[in-house]
Short mmCIF file of C-alpha atoms in Angstrom, two decimals:
data_model
loop_
_atom_site.label_atom_id
_atom_site.label_comp_id
_atom_site.label_asym_id
_atom_site.label_seq_id
_atom_site.Cartn_x
_atom_site.Cartn_y
_atom_site.Cartn_z
CA UNK A 191 -10.61 7.22 9.75
CA UNK A 192 -11.97 3.74 9.01
CA UNK A 193 -8.57 2.22 9.78
CA UNK A 194 -8.82 3.23 13.44
CA UNK A 195 -12.42 1.93 13.81
CA UNK A 196 -13.71 4.81 15.99
CA UNK A 197 -16.62 3.83 18.22
CA UNK A 198 -17.64 7.34 19.28
CA UNK A 199 -17.27 10.24 16.83
CA UNK A 200 -17.75 13.97 17.35
CA UNK A 201 -18.67 16.14 14.37
CA UNK A 202 -17.86 19.75 15.28
CA UNK A 203 -19.67 22.50 13.33
CA UNK A 204 -21.93 19.78 11.95
CA UNK A 205 -24.19 22.28 10.19
CA UNK A 206 -26.93 20.41 8.35
CA UNK A 207 -25.45 17.04 9.35
CA UNK A 208 -24.13 15.73 6.04
CA UNK A 209 -20.75 14.61 7.39
CA UNK A 210 -22.31 13.01 10.48
CA UNK A 211 -24.68 11.07 8.25
CA UNK A 212 -21.82 9.99 5.97
CA UNK A 213 -19.79 8.82 9.00
CA UNK A 214 -22.33 6.07 9.70
CA UNK A 215 -20.47 4.07 7.02
CA UNK A 216 -17.59 3.72 9.50
CA UNK A 217 -19.76 1.55 11.77
CA UNK A 218 -19.49 3.60 15.00
CA UNK A 219 -21.67 3.09 18.05
CA UNK A 220 -22.48 6.80 18.38
CA UNK A 221 -22.02 10.01 16.39
CA UNK A 222 -22.61 13.35 18.07
CA UNK A 223 -22.95 16.49 15.98
CA UNK A 224 -22.58 19.90 17.60
CA UNK A 225 -23.22 23.30 16.07
CA UNK A 226 -23.90 26.79 17.35
CA UNK A 227 -26.61 27.43 14.72
CA UNK A 228 -29.92 25.95 15.84
CA UNK A 229 -31.53 26.65 12.46
CA UNK A 230 -28.99 24.40 10.75
CA UNK A 231 -29.49 21.71 13.37
CA UNK A 232 -33.22 21.72 12.63
CA UNK A 233 -32.45 20.87 9.01
CA UNK A 234 -30.00 18.17 10.12
CA UNK A 235 -32.59 16.61 12.44
CA UNK A 236 -35.06 16.28 9.57
CA UNK A 237 -32.44 14.46 7.48
CA UNK A 238 -31.59 12.13 10.34
CA UNK A 239 -35.23 11.31 11.06
CA UNK A 240 -35.95 10.68 7.37
CA UNK A 241 -33.09 8.15 7.31
CA UNK A 242 -34.09 6.53 10.62
CA UNK A 243 -30.69 7.36 12.16
CA UNK A 244 -31.97 8.89 15.40
CA UNK A 245 -30.46 6.18 17.60
CA UNK A 246 -27.02 6.52 16.01
CA UNK A 247 -26.69 10.28 15.51
CA UNK A 248 -27.41 12.82 18.24
CA UNK A 249 -27.38 16.55 17.52
CA UNK A 250 -26.92 19.19 20.18
CA UNK A 251 -26.37 22.95 20.15
CA UNK A 252 -22.95 23.95 21.34
CA UNK A 253 -19.95 26.19 20.84
CA UNK A 254 -16.81 24.67 19.28
CA UNK A 255 -14.71 26.74 21.69
CA UNK A 256 -16.51 25.42 24.80
CA UNK A 257 -17.54 21.88 23.91
CA UNK A 258 -20.11 20.45 26.35
CA UNK A 259 -18.31 17.13 26.77
CA UNK A 260 -15.98 15.46 29.23
CA UNK A 261 -12.24 15.12 28.70
CA UNK A 262 -11.08 12.06 26.72
CA UNK A 263 -14.59 11.20 25.52
CA UNK A 264 -14.26 10.61 21.74
CA UNK A 265 -12.27 8.26 19.55
CA UNK A 266 -12.34 10.70 16.63
CA UNK A 267 -13.27 14.31 15.99
CA UNK A 268 -14.08 15.66 12.55
CA UNK A 269 -14.67 19.19 11.28
CA UNK A 270 -15.65 20.00 7.70
CA UNK A 271 -15.42 23.62 6.58
CA UNK A 272 -15.81 24.78 10.18
CA UNK A 273 -12.44 25.66 11.70
CA UNK A 274 -12.18 28.68 9.41
CA UNK A 275 -15.15 30.13 11.30
CA UNK A 276 -13.77 29.58 14.82
CA UNK A 277 -13.56 32.94 16.59
CA UNK A 278 -10.43 31.72 18.37
CA UNK A 279 -8.72 29.05 16.27
CA UNK A 280 -6.32 27.89 18.96
CA UNK A 281 -9.06 27.64 21.58
CA UNK A 282 -11.26 25.62 19.21
CA UNK A 283 -8.42 23.24 18.33
CA UNK A 284 -7.48 22.88 22.01
CA UNK A 285 -11.09 21.97 22.83
CA UNK A 286 -11.12 19.23 20.21
CA UNK A 287 -7.90 17.87 21.68
CA UNK A 288 -9.37 17.95 25.19
CA UNK A 289 -12.35 15.77 24.29
CA UNK A 290 -10.27 13.26 22.26
CA UNK A 291 -9.11 10.06 23.88
CA UNK A 292 -5.40 9.40 24.04
CA UNK A 293 -4.43 8.19 20.58
CA UNK A 294 -7.62 9.61 19.11
CA UNK A 295 -7.47 11.52 15.85
CA UNK A 296 -8.83 14.76 14.52
CA UNK A 297 -9.79 15.00 10.84
CA UNK A 298 -10.31 18.45 9.34
CA UNK A 299 -11.53 19.28 5.84
CA UNK A 300 -11.06 22.94 4.98
CA UNK A 301 -10.72 25.23 2.00
CA UNK A 302 -7.14 26.13 1.22
CA UNK A 303 -5.08 28.13 -1.25
CA UNK A 304 -3.97 26.19 -4.36
CA UNK A 305 -0.25 25.99 -5.10
CA UNK A 306 -0.14 25.77 -8.89
CA UNK A 307 -0.48 28.93 -10.97
CA UNK A 308 -3.21 27.40 -13.16
CA UNK A 309 -5.33 26.22 -10.21
CA UNK A 310 -4.82 29.55 -8.46
CA UNK A 311 -6.11 31.47 -11.49
CA UNK A 312 -9.26 29.34 -11.74
CA UNK A 313 -9.70 29.50 -7.98
CA UNK A 314 -9.66 33.29 -7.82
CA UNK A 315 -11.90 33.63 -10.89
CA UNK A 316 -14.50 31.42 -9.24
CA UNK A 317 -14.27 32.72 -5.66
CA UNK A 318 -13.75 36.41 -6.45
CA UNK A 319 -16.07 36.80 -9.45
CA UNK A 320 -18.46 33.93 -10.13
CA UNK A 321 -19.47 32.84 -6.63
CA UNK A 322 -20.27 36.35 -5.27
CA UNK A 323 -22.31 37.07 -8.42
CA UNK A 324 -24.33 33.86 -8.06
CA UNK A 325 -24.75 34.54 -4.34
CA UNK A 326 -26.15 38.01 -5.04
CA UNK A 327 -28.54 36.64 -7.67
CA UNK A 328 -29.92 33.93 -5.41
CA UNK A 329 -30.06 35.79 -2.10
CA UNK A 330 -30.45 39.36 -3.39
CA UNK A 331 -27.78 40.31 -0.89
CA UNK A 332 -24.79 42.18 -2.35
CA UNK A 333 -22.48 40.77 0.33
CA UNK A 334 -23.64 37.15 -0.04
CA UNK A 335 -20.67 34.80 -0.44
CA UNK A 336 -18.22 37.67 -0.79
CA UNK A 337 -16.92 36.78 2.69
CA UNK A 338 -15.80 33.34 1.49
CA UNK A 339 -12.71 34.29 -0.55
CA UNK A 340 -11.66 36.78 2.12
CA UNK A 341 -11.96 34.19 4.89
CA UNK A 342 -9.96 31.64 2.91
CA UNK A 343 -7.31 34.22 2.00
CA UNK A 344 -6.73 35.11 5.65
CA UNK A 345 -6.79 31.55 6.98
CA UNK A 346 -3.63 29.43 7.44
CA UNK A 347 -3.34 26.46 5.12
CA UNK A 348 -0.88 23.71 4.32
CA UNK A 349 2.21 23.65 6.53
CA UNK A 350 1.05 26.78 8.33
CA UNK A 351 -2.13 25.09 9.51
CA UNK A 352 -0.21 21.94 10.48
CA UNK A 353 1.87 24.25 12.66
CA UNK A 354 -1.32 25.42 14.38
CA UNK A 355 -2.32 21.80 15.05
CA UNK A 356 1.14 21.11 16.50
CA UNK A 357 0.84 24.18 18.72
CA UNK A 358 -2.52 22.88 19.94
CA UNK A 359 -0.82 19.65 21.07
CA UNK A 360 -1.43 17.26 18.17
CA UNK A 361 1.20 14.89 16.75
CA UNK A 362 1.60 12.59 13.72
CA UNK A 363 0.38 15.42 11.53
CA UNK A 364 -0.64 14.83 7.92
CA UNK A 365 -2.20 16.90 5.14
CA UNK A 366 -3.83 15.69 1.95
CA UNK A 367 -4.54 18.37 -0.71
CA UNK A 368 -7.73 17.74 -2.68
CA UNK A 369 -8.82 19.06 -6.08
CA UNK A 370 -5.56 20.83 -6.95
CA UNK A 371 -5.29 22.17 -3.40
CA UNK A 372 -8.63 24.00 -3.32
CA UNK A 373 -9.42 21.99 -0.18
CA UNK A 374 -7.19 20.03 2.18
CA UNK A 375 -7.76 17.21 4.64
CA UNK A 376 -5.66 17.56 7.79
CA UNK A 377 -5.14 14.79 10.32
CA UNK A 378 -3.55 14.86 13.76
CA UNK A 379 -3.39 12.60 16.80
CA UNK A 380 -3.67 13.24 20.51
CA UNK A 381 -0.35 11.78 21.73
CA UNK A 382 -0.22 8.37 23.32
CA UNK A 383 -0.60 5.77 20.55
CA UNK A 384 1.45 4.41 17.65
CA UNK A 385 1.46 6.49 14.48
CA UNK A 386 -0.31 5.31 11.33
CA UNK A 387 1.68 3.46 8.70
CA UNK A 388 1.92 5.20 5.33
CA UNK A 389 0.10 3.57 2.41
#
């Protein structure tokens, strides 16, 4: 994202604001974080105030499938571990495209299904056994974190998710598997600008 020097960035499903805060390193003029959960935004606001970033980062409540912004408003849109929770994936992706400027890019970090047998075995041991157990111990809720492996299992990843981005109108699509494919960074562009050079 640094290579395109975005001046105005939208962080969709910003949650407690960690990605928005990290994005300050890119030197933008404004970062706007939007999330439907006001309780998470309250935590994010405390972080932003404690770091004296209130002039740079603005947080507002909002729905990813009905973004409260004008068309062609942002140079970049980012979503970390949020698209999996869109009620309507295509509508959410189309909204991010709508608010992107021509040539602007979307960057998505999301959990995905590993490809290697070894990574897959570790992945399912952790997500199906260890994580739900820890979640139950901490929250005393038997269903805590058990939704996570199910939501990842049913969510498109890799080429399938790139196909969803293409269907939503993005071009110059890329994917970058991370940590043996447990998570993947996806990148797409709203058409109208030269593609990035590989390096």
